[in-house]
mmCIF file of C-alpha atoms in Angstrom:
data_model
loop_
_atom_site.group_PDB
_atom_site.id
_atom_site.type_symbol
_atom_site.label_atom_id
_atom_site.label_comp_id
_atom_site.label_asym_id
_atom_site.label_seq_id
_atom_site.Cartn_x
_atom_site.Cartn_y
_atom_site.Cartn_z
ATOM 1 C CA UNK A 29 -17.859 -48.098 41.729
ATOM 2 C CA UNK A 30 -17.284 -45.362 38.968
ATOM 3 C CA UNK A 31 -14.706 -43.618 38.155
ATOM 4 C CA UNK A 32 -15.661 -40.297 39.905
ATOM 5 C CA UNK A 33 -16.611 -42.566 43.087
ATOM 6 C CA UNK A 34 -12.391 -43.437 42.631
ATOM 7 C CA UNK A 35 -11.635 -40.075 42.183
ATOM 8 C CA UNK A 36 -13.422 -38.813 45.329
ATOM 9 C CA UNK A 37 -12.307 -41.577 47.290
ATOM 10 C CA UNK A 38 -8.420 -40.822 46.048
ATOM 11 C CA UNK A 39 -8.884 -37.161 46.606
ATOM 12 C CA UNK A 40 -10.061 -37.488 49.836
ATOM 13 C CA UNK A 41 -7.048 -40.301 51.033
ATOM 14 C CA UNK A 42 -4.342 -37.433 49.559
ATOM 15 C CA UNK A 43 -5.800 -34.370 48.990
ATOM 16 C CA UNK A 44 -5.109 -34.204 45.024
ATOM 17 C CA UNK A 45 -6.581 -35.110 42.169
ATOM 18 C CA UNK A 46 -2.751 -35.804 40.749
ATOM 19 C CA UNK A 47 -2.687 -39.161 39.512
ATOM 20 C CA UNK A 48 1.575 -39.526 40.698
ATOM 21 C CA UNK A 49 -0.190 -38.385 44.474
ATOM 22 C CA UNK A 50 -3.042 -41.211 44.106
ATOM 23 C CA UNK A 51 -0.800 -44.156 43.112
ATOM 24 C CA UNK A 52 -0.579 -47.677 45.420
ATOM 25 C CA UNK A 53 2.606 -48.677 46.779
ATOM 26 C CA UNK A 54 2.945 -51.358 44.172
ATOM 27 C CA UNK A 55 2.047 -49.241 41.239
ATOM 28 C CA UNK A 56 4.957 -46.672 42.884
ATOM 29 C CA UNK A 57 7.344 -49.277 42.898
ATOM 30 C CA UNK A 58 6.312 -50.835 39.194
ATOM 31 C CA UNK A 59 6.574 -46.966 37.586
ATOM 32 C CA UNK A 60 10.396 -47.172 39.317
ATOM 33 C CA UNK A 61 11.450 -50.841 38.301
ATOM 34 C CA UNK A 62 9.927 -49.555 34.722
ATOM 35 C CA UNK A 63 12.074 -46.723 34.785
ATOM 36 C CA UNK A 64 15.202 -48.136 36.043
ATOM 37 C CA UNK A 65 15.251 -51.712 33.622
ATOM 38 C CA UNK A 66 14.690 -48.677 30.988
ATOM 39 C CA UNK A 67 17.774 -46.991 32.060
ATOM 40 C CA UNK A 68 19.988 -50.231 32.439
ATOM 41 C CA UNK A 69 18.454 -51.336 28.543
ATOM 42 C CA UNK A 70 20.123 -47.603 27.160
ATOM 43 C CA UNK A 71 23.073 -48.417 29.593
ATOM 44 C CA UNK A 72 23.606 -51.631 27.801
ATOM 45 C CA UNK A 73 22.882 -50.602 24.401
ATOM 46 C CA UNK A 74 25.928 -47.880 24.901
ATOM 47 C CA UNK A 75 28.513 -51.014 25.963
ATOM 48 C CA UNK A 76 27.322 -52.582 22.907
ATOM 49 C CA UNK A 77 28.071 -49.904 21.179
ATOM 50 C CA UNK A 78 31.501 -49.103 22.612
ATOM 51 C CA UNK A 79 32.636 -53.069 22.286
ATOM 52 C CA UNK A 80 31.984 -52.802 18.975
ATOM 53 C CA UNK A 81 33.657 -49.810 18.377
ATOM 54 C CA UNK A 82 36.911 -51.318 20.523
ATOM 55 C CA UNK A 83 36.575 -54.880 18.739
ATOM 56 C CA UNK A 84 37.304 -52.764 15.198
ATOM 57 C CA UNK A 85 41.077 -50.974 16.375
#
């Protein structure tokens, strides 16, 4: 199948051509474990950061 066959298809399941509206379950839950391990790596970064800081007083 082509693209435009996937679009159609998509379109027709959801109503939108909005790629966030066509996306699997899986691919839902991959963009949120992507964005959350993200947001614990800048979390984790900032402790470094801060022990560091606290190991120098």
């Amino acid at each position: 199948p082509s693209a435009l066959d996937k679009w159609i298809k998509n379109h027709q399941n959801s109503g939108s051509f909005n790629v966030v509206d066509n996306l699997t379950d899986e691919e839902k839950e991959l963009r949120k474990l992507r964005k959350e391990n993200q947001q614990l790596k800048m979390e984790n970064d900032i402790l470094k950061q801060a022990a560091l800081i606290m190991g120098r007083k």
